[in-house]
C-alpha atoms as one frame of an Amber mdcrd trajectory, in Angstrom:
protein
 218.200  92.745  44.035 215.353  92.164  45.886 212.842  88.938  46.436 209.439
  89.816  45.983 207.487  87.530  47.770 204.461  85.939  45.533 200.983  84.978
  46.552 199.390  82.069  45.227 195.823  80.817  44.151 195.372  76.931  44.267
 191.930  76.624  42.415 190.562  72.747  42.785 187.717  71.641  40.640 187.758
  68.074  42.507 188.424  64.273  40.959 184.894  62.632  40.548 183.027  65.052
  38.937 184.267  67.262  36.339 183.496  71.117  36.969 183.853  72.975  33.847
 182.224  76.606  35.152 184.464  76.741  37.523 187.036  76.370  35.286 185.927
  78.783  33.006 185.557  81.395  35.905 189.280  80.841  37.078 190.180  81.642
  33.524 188.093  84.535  32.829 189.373  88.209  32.341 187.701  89.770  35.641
 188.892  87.312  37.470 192.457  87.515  36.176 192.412  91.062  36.663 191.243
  90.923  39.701 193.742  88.815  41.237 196.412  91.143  39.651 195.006  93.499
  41.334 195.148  91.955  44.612 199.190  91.069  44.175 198.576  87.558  43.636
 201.483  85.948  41.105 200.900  82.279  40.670 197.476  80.602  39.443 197.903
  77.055  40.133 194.719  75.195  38.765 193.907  71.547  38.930 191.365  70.818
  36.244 190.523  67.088  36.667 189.308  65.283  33.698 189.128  68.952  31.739
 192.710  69.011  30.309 191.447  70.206  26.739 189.435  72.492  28.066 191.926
  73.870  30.364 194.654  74.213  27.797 192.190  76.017  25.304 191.204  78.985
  28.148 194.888  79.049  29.036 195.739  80.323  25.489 192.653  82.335  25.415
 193.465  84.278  28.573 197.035  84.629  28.292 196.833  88.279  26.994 194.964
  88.931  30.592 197.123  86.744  32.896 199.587  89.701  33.147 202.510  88.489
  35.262 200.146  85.772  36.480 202.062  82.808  36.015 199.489  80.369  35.024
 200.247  76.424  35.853 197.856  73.415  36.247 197.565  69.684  36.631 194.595
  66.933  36.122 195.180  65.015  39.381 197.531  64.588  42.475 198.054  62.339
  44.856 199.674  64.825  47.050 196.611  67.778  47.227 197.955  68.662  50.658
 200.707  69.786  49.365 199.299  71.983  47.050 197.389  73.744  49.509 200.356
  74.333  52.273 201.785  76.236  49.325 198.474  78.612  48.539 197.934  81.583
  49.831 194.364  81.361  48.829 192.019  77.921  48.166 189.309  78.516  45.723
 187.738  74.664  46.196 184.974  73.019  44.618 182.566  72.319  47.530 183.852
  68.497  47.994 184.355  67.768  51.686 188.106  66.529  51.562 189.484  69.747
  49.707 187.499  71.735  52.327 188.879  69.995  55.466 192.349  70.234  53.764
 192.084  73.923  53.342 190.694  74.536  56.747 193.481  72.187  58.456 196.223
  74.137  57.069 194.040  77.567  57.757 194.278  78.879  54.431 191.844  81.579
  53.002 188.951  79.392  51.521 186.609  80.380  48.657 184.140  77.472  48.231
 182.338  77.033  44.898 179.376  75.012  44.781 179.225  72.863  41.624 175.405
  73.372  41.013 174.930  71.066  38.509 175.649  68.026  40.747 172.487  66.111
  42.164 170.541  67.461  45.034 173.088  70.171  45.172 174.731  68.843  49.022
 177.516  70.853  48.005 175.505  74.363  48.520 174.060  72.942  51.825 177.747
  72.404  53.211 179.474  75.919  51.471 176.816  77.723  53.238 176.873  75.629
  56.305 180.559  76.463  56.733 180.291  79.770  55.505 177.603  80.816  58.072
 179.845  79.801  60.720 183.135  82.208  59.098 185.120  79.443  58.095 185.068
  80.442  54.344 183.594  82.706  51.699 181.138  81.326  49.689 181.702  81.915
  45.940 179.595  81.442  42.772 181.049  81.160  39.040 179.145  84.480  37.987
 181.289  86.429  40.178 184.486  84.348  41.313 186.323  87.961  41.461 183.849
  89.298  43.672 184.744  86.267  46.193 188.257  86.621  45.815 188.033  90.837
  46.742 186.005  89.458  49.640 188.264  86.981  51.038 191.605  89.422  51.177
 189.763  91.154  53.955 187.320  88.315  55.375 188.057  87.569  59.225 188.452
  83.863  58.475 187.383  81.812  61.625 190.235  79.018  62.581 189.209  75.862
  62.126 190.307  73.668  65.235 192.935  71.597  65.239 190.276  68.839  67.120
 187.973  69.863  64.288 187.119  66.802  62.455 184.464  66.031  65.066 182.279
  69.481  64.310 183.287  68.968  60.996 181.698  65.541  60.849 179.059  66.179
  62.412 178.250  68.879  60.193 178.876  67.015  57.620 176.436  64.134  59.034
 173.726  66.631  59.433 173.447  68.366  56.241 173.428  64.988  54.494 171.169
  63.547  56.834 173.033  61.286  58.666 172.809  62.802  61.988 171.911  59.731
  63.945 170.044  61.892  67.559
């Protein structure tokens, strides 16, 4: 008998602000089918502060999930290792699950969560995504980001990163002190 190896999705949906869309787009049929489609075999979601809501899409898209095993958690204190053992990030735009991603090099879909103030989180997704570090993803068409990462030329993130990283960071927030 053979192993066949699996491929994992780690979708975050971050720890200070609830993100129920993205949730919701994780869940939905085209994106389950897409990721079947892609060979992925483990969904591994972590849906904050939206346990109930979680747990009621989970039973609603069980018919879809296929041989998707379909897991989740509300919080970690160990996120890091989460992501070591994805083959794909699908992150809410929050700068610490981004840096984690890109540390460990994974394939990064970033989802703005729109409905925060001043939306900072677009500003940085598309920042970082201009540059080839990630795919930028929206909750209308999560599959469609997923079908584009498998192929995206992802650009490494330097190990010595954290500098263009905060200063990135510093400018799009307005910090940048020049």
């Amino acid at each position: 008998m053979t192993n066949i190896p699996t491929k994992t999705i780690l979708v975050t949906t971050g720890a200070t602000s609830p993100f129920p869309s993205l949730l919701s787009a994780a869940l939905s049929a085209p994106f389950l089918a897409t990721v079947q489609s892609l060979g992925y075999s483990n969904l591994r979601v972590q849906y904050g502060d939206c346990e109930k809501l979680f747990r009621a899409l989970s039973t609603a898209a069980l018919p879809s999930c296929g041989s998707i095993e379909l897991t989740g958690f509300g919080f970690t204190d160990d996120l890091r290792t989460e992501v070591t053992h994805a083959d794909l990030v699908i992150s809410h735009a929050g700068s610490g699950s981004i840096l984690d991603a890109l540390r460990f090099q994974k394939r990064l879909v970033v989802v703005a969560n729109s409905a925060l103030m001043d939306n900072h989180q677009k500003e940085l997704a598309e920042e970082l995504g201009g540059v080839g570090y990630l795919v930028e993803g929206f909750v209308e068409n999560l599959h469609e980001a997923v079908t584009k990462a498998e192929s995206f030329e992802f650009k490494h993130f330097p190990a010595s990163g954290s500098e263009k990283f905060c200063s990135i960071l510093d400018e799009e927030v307005g910090l940048n002190l020049d």
